[in-house]
GROMACS .gro file of C-alpha atoms in nm:
model
  198
    1MET     CA    1  -0.006  -0.003   0.002
    2PHE     CA    2   0.298   0.252   0.073
    3GLY     CA    3   0.432   0.150  -0.266
    4TYR     CA    4   0.097   0.282  -0.423
    5TRP     CA    5   0.096   0.601  -0.190
    6LEU     CA    6   0.472   0.684  -0.317
    7ALA     CA    7   0.385   0.623  -0.681
    8ALA     CA    8   0.053   0.852  -0.611
    9VAL     CA    9   0.269   1.110  -0.482
   10ARG     CA   10   0.522   1.091  -0.778
   11ARG     CA   11   0.212   1.125  -1.021
   12LEU     CA   12   0.105   1.448  -0.845
   13ALA     CA   13   0.434   1.614  -0.848
   14VAL     CA   14   0.316   1.871  -1.108
   15ALA     CA   15  -0.001   1.943  -0.941
   16VAL     CA   16   0.194   1.985  -0.590
   17LEU     CA   17   0.432   2.210  -0.771
   18VAL     CA   18   0.131   2.432  -0.904
   19VAL     CA   19  -0.017   2.447  -0.567
   20VAL     CA   20   0.349   2.549  -0.422
   21LEU     CA   21   0.390   2.824  -0.676
   22VAL     CA   22   0.023   2.986  -0.680
   23THR     CA   23  -0.003   2.976  -0.266
   24GLY     CA   24   0.336   3.070  -0.218
   25GLY     CA   25   0.321   3.337  -0.489
   26ALA     CA   26   0.000   3.462  -0.336
   27ALA     CA   27   0.139   3.479   0.015
   28VAL     CA   28   0.424   3.678  -0.097
   29VAL     CA   29   0.214   3.931  -0.278
   30LEU     CA   30  -0.003   3.953   0.047
   31LEU     CA   31   0.296   4.009   0.255
   32VAL     CA   32   0.479   4.292   0.082
   33THR     CA   33   0.135   4.493   0.040
   34ASP     CA   34   0.100   4.465   0.398
   35GLY     CA   35   0.455   4.637   0.428
   36SER     CA   36   0.689   4.311   0.491
   37GLY     CA   37   1.023   4.331   0.325
   38TRP     CA   38   1.066   4.144   0.026
   39ALA     CA   39   1.319   3.882   0.178
   40GLY     CA   40   1.104   3.814   0.482
   41ALA     CA   41   0.777   3.796   0.264
   42LEU     CA   42   0.978   3.552   0.036
   43LEU     CA   43   1.081   3.335   0.297
   44GLN     CA   44   0.742   3.327   0.465
   45GLY     CA   45   0.584   3.297   0.109
   46VAL     CA   46   0.812   2.971   0.013
   47ALA     CA   47   0.696   2.835   0.360
   48VAL     CA   48   0.331   2.873   0.332
   49GLY     CA   49   0.347   2.737  -0.036
   50VAL     CA   50   0.549   2.427   0.072
   51GLY     CA   51   0.312   2.371   0.353
   52TRP     CA   52  -0.019   2.388   0.138
   53GLY     CA   53   0.148   2.153  -0.168
   54ALA     CA   54   0.255   1.885   0.110
   55VAL     CA   55  -0.141   1.883   0.236
   56PHE     CA   56  -0.233   1.873  -0.105
   57GLY     CA   57  -0.025   1.604  -0.229
   58CYS     CA   58  -0.091   1.386   0.081
   59LEU     CA   59  -0.460   1.409   0.093
   60ILE     CA   60  -0.502   1.350  -0.282
   61ALA     CA   61  -0.260   1.048  -0.272
   62THR     CA   62  -0.416   0.928   0.048
   63SER     CA   63  -0.747   0.921  -0.093
   64SER     CA   64  -0.645   0.765  -0.406
   65THR     CA   65  -0.476   0.494  -0.192
   66VAL     CA   66  -0.770   0.397   0.010
   67GLN     CA   67  -1.001   0.387  -0.316
   68ALA     CA   68  -0.715   0.168  -0.456
   69ALA     CA   69  -0.724  -0.046  -0.195
   70ARG     CA   70  -1.088  -0.080  -0.205
   71ALA     CA   71  -1.073  -0.169  -0.579
   72ALA     CA   72  -0.798  -0.428  -0.566
   73SER     CA   73  -0.991  -0.614  -0.269
   74ARG     CA   74  -1.287  -0.615  -0.451
   75TYR     CA   75  -1.113  -0.827  -0.741
   76GLY     CA   76  -0.903  -1.018  -0.492
   77LEU     CA   77  -0.577  -0.835  -0.603
   78VAL     CA   78  -0.279  -0.714  -0.400
   79LEU     CA   79  -0.223  -0.339  -0.433
   80ASP     CA   80   0.105  -0.248  -0.539
   81GLU     CA   81   0.272   0.068  -0.701
   82ARG     CA   82   0.175  -0.054  -1.072
   83ALA     CA   83  -0.170   0.054  -1.003
   84ALA     CA   84  -0.108   0.447  -0.992
   85ALA     CA   85  -0.017   0.424  -1.365
   86VAL     CA   86  -0.297   0.549  -1.571
   87PRO     CA   87  -0.347   0.401  -1.853
   88ALA     CA   88  -0.275   0.070  -1.719
   89VAL     CA   89  -0.079  -0.156  -1.988
   90GLY     CA   90  -0.058  -0.535  -2.034
   91ARG     CA   91   0.048  -0.762  -2.292
   92VAL     CA   92  -0.012  -1.146  -2.354
   93GLU     CA   93   0.215  -1.329  -2.595
   94VAL     CA   94   0.087  -1.706  -2.663
   95PRO     CA   95   0.128  -1.969  -2.928
   96ILE     CA   96  -0.134  -2.017  -3.168
   97ARG     CA   97  -0.234  -2.268  -3.426
   98PRO     CA   98  -0.097  -2.226  -3.784
   99GLY     CA   99  -0.393  -2.002  -3.982
  100THR     CA  100  -0.547  -1.869  -3.689
  101THR     CA  101  -0.647  -1.515  -3.772
  102PRO     CA  102  -0.668  -1.190  -3.557
  103TYR     CA  103  -1.044  -1.188  -3.582
  104GLN     CA  104  -1.048  -1.549  -3.427
  105VAL     CA  105  -0.817  -1.428  -3.170
  106THR     CA  106  -1.043  -1.148  -3.089
  107ASP     CA  107  -1.337  -1.335  -3.050
  108THR     CA  108  -1.162  -1.569  -2.794
  109VAL     CA  109  -1.055  -1.284  -2.595
  110LEU     CA  110  -1.402  -1.121  -2.603
  111HIS     CA  111  -1.541  -1.486  -2.463
  112ALA     CA  112  -1.288  -1.455  -2.208
  113LEU     CA  113  -1.358  -1.121  -2.094
  114LYS     CA  114  -1.741  -1.215  -2.048
  115GLY     CA  115  -1.652  -1.548  -1.877
  116VAL     CA  116  -1.496  -1.342  -1.594
  117PRO     CA  117  -1.713  -1.305  -1.297
  118ALA     CA  118  -1.592  -0.992  -1.149
  119PRO     CA  119  -1.532  -0.731  -1.326
  120ARG     CA  120  -1.832  -0.786  -1.568
  121VAL     CA  121  -1.830  -0.679  -1.885
  122GLY     CA  122  -2.092  -0.389  -1.950
  123GLU     CA  123  -2.080  -0.286  -2.310
  124VAL     CA  124  -1.897  -0.392  -2.609
  125VAL     CA  125  -1.799  -0.071  -2.775
  126GLU     CA  126  -1.588  -0.206  -3.076
  127PHE     CA  127  -1.530  -0.599  -3.225
  128THR     CA  128  -1.335  -0.607  -3.548
  129HIS     CA  129  -1.044  -0.796  -3.708
  130GLY     CA  130  -0.781  -0.762  -3.438
  131ARG     CA  131  -0.939  -0.496  -3.228
  132LEU     CA  132  -1.187  -0.496  -2.934
  133ALA     CA  133  -1.305  -0.230  -2.692
  134VAL     CA  134  -1.513  -0.292  -2.379
  135ARG     CA  135  -1.663  -0.091  -2.092
  136TYR     CA  136  -1.676  -0.192  -1.743
  137ALA     CA  137  -1.850  -0.028  -1.469
  138GLY     CA  138  -1.557  -0.028  -1.275
  139PRO     CA  139  -1.473  -0.053  -0.929
  140GLY     CA  140  -1.612   0.252  -0.728
  141ASP     CA  141  -1.761   0.519  -0.936
  142VAL     CA  142  -1.474   0.489  -1.227
  143ALA     CA  143  -1.619   0.348  -1.552
  144VAL     CA  144  -1.302   0.183  -1.725
  145ALA     CA  145  -1.269   0.159  -2.081
  146LEU     CA  146  -1.062  -0.148  -2.220
  147ARG     CA  147  -0.926  -0.154  -2.564
  148VAL     CA  148  -0.776  -0.446  -2.690
  149THR     CA  149  -0.542  -0.477  -3.005
  150VAL     CA  150  -0.435  -0.849  -3.128
  151THR     CA  151  -0.157  -0.908  -3.400
  152THR     CA  152  -0.048  -1.247  -3.511
  153ASP     CA  153   0.303  -1.331  -3.661
  154GLY     CA  154   0.304  -1.696  -3.784
  155ASP     CA  155   0.278  -1.926  -3.482
  156THR     CA  156   0.267  -1.636  -3.224
  157ALA     CA  157  -0.029  -1.379  -3.096
  158ALA     CA  158   0.044  -1.081  -2.919
  159VAL     CA  159  -0.240  -0.919  -2.741
  160GLU     CA  160  -0.228  -0.565  -2.592
  161MET     CA  161  -0.473  -0.466  -2.350
  162THR     CA  162  -0.491  -0.074  -2.219
  163ALA     CA  163  -0.739   0.005  -1.951
  164ALA     CA  164  -0.826   0.391  -1.896
  165PRO     CA  165  -1.108   0.569  -1.728
  166ALA     CA  166  -1.377   0.599  -1.976
  167LYS     CA  167  -1.483   0.949  -1.925
  168ALA     CA  168  -1.156   1.158  -1.905
  169LEU     CA  169  -0.782   1.055  -1.847
  170LYS     CA  170  -0.685   1.150  -1.502
  171LYS     CA  171  -0.347   1.159  -1.330
  172LEU     CA  172  -0.475   0.890  -1.071
  173ASP     CA  173  -0.800   0.707  -1.070
  174GLY     CA  174  -0.797   0.505  -0.756
  175GLY     CA  175  -0.654   0.217  -0.899
  176ALA     CA  176  -0.947   0.143  -1.135
  177SER     CA  177  -0.777   0.088  -1.442
  178TRP     CA  178  -0.512  -0.128  -1.314
  179SER     CA  179  -0.771  -0.355  -1.100
  180VAL     CA  180  -0.990  -0.430  -1.422
  181LEU     CA  181  -0.690  -0.517  -1.624
  182ALA     CA  182  -0.508  -0.738  -1.350
  183ALA     CA  183  -0.845  -0.924  -1.290
  184VAL     CA  184  -0.917  -1.013  -1.663
  185GLU     CA  185  -0.558  -1.045  -1.802
  186PRO     CA  186  -0.516  -1.423  -1.612
  187ALA     CA  187  -0.847  -1.518  -1.781
  188VAL     CA  188  -0.728  -1.388  -2.146
  189ARG     CA  189  -0.403  -1.580  -2.103
  190ASP     CA  190  -0.570  -1.917  -2.015
  191ALA     CA  191  -0.823  -1.886  -2.273
  192LEU     CA  192  -0.576  -1.803  -2.540
  193LEU     CA  193  -0.335  -2.119  -2.415
  194ALA     CA  194  -0.649  -2.363  -2.412
  195GLU     CA  195  -0.764  -2.243  -2.765
  196ALA     CA  196  -0.406  -2.310  -2.878
  197GLY     CA  197  -0.422  -2.637  -2.713
  198VAL     CA  198  -0.112  -2.567  -2.480
   0.00000   0.00000   0.00000
């Protein structure tokens, strides 16, 4: 859990810097207009900015860590720092029978996704030759879009999966994208291996 919290703080670094600059700058302006000298106002402004930045970063990272822990436990996963990455990306490479098309692999992936008890596929948005997009209600209040791209090369299939918030890309999504991807990735791998007879 602490690994996720540290990763969340790193992802928030730019936002924290903005808070530090805005609040620190505002404090300097207020102190100078109240008659303080520039040196003292600058020193106090930096302290105010750093304080507010630290509070902001800790609150957001802690809130996201709690959400991510809930999302992970919902699907029986162990939370780690990879859950802070948005979007979450996974890749499965498996052997296939000669002549298997990307469409057949995509169909197998779709059936595997629909067979996972949790999370449940909410909507199939795209299903074409080598491309698949589905939506999940997601853990908590974050809807997750999962995009799958399938490529075949002789006797190998590569399945790339990208999970991200469906509505807007955020710096942190409370582990929703990672938890959906981590929950479905083993089922996809197992279904493809079973299809290949491995």
